[in-house]
Coordinates of N, CA and C in Angstrom, one line a residue:
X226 N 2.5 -132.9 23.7 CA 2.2 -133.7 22.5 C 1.2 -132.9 21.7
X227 N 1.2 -133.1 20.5 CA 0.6 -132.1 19.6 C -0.7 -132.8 19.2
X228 N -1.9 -132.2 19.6 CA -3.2 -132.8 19.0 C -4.1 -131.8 19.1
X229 N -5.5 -132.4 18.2 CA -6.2 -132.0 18.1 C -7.7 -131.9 18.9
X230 N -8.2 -131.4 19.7 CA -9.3 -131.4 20.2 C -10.8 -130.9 19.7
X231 N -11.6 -131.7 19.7 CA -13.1 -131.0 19.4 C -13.7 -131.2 20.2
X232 N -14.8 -130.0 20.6 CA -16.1 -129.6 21.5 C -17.2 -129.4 20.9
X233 N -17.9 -129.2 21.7 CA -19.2 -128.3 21.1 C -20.9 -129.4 20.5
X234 N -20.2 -130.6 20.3 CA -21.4 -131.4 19.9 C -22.4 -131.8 20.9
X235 N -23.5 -132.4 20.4 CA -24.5 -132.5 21.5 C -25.7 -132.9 20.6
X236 N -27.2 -132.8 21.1 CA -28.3 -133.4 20.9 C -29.5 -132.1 20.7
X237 N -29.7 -132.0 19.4 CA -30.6 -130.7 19.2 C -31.8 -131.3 18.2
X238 N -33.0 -130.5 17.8 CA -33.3 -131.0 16.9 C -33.7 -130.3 15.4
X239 N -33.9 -130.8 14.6 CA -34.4 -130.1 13.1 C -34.7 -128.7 13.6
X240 N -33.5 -127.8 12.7 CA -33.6 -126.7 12.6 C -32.8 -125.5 13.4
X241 N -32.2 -126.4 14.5 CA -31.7 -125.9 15.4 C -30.2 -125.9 14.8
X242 N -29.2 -124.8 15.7 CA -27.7 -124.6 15.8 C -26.7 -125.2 16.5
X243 N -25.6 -125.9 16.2 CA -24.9 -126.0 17.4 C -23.3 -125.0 16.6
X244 N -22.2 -124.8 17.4 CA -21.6 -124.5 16.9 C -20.1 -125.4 17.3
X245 N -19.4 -126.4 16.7 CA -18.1 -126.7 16.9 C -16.8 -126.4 16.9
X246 N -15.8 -126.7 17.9 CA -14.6 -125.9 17.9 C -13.9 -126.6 17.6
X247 N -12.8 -126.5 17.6 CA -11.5 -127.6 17.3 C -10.2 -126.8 17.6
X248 N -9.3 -127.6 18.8 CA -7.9 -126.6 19.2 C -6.9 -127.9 19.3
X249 N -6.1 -126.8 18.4 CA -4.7 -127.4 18.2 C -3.8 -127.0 19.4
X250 N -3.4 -128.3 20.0 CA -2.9 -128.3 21.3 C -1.4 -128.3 20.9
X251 N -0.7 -127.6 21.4 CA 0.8 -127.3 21.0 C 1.4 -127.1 20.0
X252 N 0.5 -126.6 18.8 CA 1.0 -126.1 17.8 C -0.3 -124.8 17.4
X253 N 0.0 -124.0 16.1 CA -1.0 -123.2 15.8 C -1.1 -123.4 14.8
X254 N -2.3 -123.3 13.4 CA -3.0 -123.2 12.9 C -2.4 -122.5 11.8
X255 N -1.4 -121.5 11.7 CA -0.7 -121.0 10.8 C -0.6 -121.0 9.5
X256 N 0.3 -122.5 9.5 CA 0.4 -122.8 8.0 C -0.2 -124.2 7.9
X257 N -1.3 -124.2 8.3 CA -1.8 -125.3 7.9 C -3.4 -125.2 7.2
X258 N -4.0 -126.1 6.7 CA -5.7 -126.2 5.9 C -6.1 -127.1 7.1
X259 N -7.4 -126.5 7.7 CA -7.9 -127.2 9.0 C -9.4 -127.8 8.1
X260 N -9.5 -129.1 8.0 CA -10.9 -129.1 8.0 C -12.0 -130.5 8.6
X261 N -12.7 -130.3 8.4 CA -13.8 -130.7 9.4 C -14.4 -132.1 8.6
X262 N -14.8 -133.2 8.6 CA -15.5 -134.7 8.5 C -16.4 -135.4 9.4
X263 N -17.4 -135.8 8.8 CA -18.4 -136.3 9.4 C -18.1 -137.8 9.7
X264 N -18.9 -138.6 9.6 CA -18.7 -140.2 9.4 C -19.8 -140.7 11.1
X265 N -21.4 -141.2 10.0 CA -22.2 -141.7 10.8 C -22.4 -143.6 11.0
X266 N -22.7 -143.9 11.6 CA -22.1 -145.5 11.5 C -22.4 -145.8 10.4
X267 N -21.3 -146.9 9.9 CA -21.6 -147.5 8.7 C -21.2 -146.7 7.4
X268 N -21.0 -145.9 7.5 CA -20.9 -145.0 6.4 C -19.2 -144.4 6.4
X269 N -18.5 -144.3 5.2 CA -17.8 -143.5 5.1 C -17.7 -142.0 5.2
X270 N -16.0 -141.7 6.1 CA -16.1 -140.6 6.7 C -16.4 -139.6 4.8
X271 N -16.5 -138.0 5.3 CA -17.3 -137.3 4.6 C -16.8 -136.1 4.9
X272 N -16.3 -135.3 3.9 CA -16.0 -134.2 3.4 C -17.0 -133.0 4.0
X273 N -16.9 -132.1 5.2 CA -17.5 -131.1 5.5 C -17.5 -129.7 5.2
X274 N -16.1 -129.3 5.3 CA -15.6 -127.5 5.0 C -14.2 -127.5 5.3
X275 N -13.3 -126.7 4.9 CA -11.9 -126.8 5.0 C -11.9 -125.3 5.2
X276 N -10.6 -124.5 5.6 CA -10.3 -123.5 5.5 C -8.7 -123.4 5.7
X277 N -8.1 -123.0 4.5 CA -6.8 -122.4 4.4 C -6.5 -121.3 5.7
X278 N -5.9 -121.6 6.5 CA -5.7 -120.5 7.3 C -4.8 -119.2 7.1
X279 N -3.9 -119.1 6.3 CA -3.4 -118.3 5.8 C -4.3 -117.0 4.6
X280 N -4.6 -117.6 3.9 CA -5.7 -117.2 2.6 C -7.1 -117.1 3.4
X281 N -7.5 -117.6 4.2 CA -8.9 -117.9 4.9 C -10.1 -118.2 3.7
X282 N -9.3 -119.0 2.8 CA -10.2 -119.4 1.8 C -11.0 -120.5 2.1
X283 N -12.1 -120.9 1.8 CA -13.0 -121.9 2.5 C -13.3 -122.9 1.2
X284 N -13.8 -123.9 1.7 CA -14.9 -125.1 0.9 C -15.6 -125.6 1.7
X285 N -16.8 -126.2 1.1 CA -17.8 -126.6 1.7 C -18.2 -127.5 0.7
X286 N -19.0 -128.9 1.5 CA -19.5 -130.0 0.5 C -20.8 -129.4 0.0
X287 N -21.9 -129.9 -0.5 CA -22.7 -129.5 -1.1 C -23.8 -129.3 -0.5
X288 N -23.7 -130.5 0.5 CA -24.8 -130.8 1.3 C -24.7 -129.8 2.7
X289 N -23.8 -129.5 2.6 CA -24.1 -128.3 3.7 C -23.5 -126.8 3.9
X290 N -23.2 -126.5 2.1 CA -23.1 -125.3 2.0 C -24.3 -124.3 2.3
X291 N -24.0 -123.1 2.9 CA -25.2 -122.3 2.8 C -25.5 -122.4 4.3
X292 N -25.4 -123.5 4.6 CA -25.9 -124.0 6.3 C -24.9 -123.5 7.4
X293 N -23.9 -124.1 6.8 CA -22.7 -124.0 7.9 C -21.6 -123.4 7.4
X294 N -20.8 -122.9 8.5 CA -19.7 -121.7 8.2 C -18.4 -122.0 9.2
X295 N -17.4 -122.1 8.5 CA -16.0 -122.7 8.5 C -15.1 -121.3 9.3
X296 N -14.7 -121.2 10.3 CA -14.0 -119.9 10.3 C -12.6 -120.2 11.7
X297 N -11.7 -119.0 11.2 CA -11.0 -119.1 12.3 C -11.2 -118.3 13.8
X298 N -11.0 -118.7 15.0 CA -10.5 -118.1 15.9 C -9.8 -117.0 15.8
X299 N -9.4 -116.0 17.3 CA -9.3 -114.9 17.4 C -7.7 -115.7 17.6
X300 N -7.6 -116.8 18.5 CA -6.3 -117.5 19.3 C -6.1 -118.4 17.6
X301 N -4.6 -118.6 17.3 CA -4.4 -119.0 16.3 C -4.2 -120.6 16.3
X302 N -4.8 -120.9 17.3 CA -5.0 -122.5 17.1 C -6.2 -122.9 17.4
X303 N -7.0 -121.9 16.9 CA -8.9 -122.4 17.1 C -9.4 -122.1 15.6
X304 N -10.2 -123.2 15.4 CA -10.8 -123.3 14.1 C -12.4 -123.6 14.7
X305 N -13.3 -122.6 14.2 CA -15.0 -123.3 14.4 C -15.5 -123.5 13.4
X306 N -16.8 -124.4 13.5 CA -17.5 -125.1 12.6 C -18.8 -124.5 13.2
X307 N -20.0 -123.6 12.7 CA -21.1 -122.8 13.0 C -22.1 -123.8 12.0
X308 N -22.9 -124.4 12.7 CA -23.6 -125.4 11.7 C -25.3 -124.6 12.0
X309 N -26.0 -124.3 11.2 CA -27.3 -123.9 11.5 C -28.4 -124.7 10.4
X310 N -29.4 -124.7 10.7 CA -30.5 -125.1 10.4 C -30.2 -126.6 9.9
X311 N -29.9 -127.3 10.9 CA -29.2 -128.6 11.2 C -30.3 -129.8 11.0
X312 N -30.2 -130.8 10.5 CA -31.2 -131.6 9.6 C -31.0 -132.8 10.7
X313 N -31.9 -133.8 10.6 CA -31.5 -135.5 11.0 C -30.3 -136.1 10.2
X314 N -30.1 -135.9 8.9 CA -28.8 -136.3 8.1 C -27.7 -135.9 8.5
X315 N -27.7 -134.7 9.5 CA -26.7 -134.5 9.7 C -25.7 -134.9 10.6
X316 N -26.7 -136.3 11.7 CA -26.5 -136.7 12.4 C -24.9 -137.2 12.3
X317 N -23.5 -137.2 12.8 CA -22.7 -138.1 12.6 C -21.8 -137.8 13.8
X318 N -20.6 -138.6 13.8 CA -19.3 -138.4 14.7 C -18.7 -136.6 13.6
X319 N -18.4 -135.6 14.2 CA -17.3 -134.6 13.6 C -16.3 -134.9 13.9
X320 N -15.2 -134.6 13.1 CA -13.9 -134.9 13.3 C -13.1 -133.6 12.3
X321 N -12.5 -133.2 13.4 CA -11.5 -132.0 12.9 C -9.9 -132.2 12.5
X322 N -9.6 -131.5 11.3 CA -8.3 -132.5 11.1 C -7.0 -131.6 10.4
X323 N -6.2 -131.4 10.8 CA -5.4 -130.9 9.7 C -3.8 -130.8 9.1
X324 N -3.8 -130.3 8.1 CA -2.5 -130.9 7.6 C -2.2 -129.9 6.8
X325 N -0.4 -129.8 6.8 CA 0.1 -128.8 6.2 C 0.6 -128.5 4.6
X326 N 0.3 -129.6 4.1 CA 0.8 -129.9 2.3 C -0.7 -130.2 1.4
X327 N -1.6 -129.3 1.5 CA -2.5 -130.2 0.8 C -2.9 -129.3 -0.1
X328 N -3.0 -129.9 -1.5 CA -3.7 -128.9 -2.6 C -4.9 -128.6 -2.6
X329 N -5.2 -128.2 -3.5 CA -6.7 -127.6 -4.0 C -7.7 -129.2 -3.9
X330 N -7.2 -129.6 -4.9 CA -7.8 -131.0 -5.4 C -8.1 -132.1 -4.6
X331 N -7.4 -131.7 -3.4 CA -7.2 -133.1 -2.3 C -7.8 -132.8 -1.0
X332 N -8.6 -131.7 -1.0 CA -9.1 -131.0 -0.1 C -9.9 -132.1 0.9
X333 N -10.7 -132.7 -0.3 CA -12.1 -133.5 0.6 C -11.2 -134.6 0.8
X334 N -10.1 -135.1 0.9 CA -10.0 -136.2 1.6 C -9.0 -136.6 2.3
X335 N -9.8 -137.6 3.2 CA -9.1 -137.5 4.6 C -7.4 -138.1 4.9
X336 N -7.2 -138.6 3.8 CA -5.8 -139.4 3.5 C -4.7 -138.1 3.3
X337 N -4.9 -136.9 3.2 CA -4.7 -135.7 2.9 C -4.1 -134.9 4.2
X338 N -4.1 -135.2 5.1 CA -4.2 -134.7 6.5 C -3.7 -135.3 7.8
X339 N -3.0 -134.6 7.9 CA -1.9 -135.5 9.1 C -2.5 -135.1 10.3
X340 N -3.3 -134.9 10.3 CA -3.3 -134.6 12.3 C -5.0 -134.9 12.4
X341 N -5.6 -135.4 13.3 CA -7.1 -136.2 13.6 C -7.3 -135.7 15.5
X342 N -8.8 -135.2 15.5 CA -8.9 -135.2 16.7 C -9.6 -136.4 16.9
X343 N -10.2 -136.6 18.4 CA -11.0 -137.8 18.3 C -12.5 -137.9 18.2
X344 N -13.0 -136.5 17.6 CA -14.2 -136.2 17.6 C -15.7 -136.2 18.2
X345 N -16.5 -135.5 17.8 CA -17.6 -135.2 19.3 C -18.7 -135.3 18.1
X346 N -19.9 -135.8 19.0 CA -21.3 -136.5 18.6 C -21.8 -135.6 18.4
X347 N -22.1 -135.2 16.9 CA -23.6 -134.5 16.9 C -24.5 -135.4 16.2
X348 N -25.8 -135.2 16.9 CA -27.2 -135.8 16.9 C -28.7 -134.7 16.7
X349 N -29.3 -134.8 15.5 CA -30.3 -134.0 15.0 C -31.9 -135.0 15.2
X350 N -32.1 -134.4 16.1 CA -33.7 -135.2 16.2 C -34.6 -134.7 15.6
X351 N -35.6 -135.4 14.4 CA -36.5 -135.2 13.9 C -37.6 -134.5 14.6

């Protein structure tokens, strides 16, 4: 069965790195836009970085452009998320996601994207 998995979250604090993976289990990464969403309780989920895998063209929200870096694996069903100098706001559930029909325009949102892993905790201590 075809899904998505993420690793790599955990408990660091201000200023520190973690870096996130995400692997597509029985399919590959090819022709698809992989990208990454936050969502901390209470809050709606949230637009983090996408990347076209074909074009390896990237976006990033605002809030954590410059910080973090969207890239592909060597194996063509791994996508990482390299988050550095990592804040308390940054605190939330990640969730890696992706889907093969999506435009420019539709990028940040999550209704956009057919495939959801079940996402891993990152936590930024003041």
């Amino acid at each position: 069965q075809e899904q998505l998995v993420e690793s790599g979250g955990g408990l660091v604090q201000a200023g520190d790195s973690l870096s996130l993976s995400c692997v597509f289990s029985g399919r590959t990464f090819r022709t698809y836009t992989v990208g990454w969403f936050r969502q901390d309780l209470g809050k709606e989920r949230e637009f983090v970085a996408a990347i076209r895998w074909n074009s390896r063209h990237t976006w990033y929200s605002d809030s954590v452009k410059g910080r973090f870096t969207i890239s592909r694996g060597n194996a063509e069903n791994t996508v990482y998320l390299q988050m550095n100098s990592l804040k308390p706001e940054d605190t939330a559930v990640y969730y890696c996601a992706a889907g093969s029909r999506i435009i420019v325009s539709t990028i940040g949102r999550p209704a956009s994207y057919d495939y959801w892993g079940q996402g891993t905790q990152v936590t930024v201590s003041s």
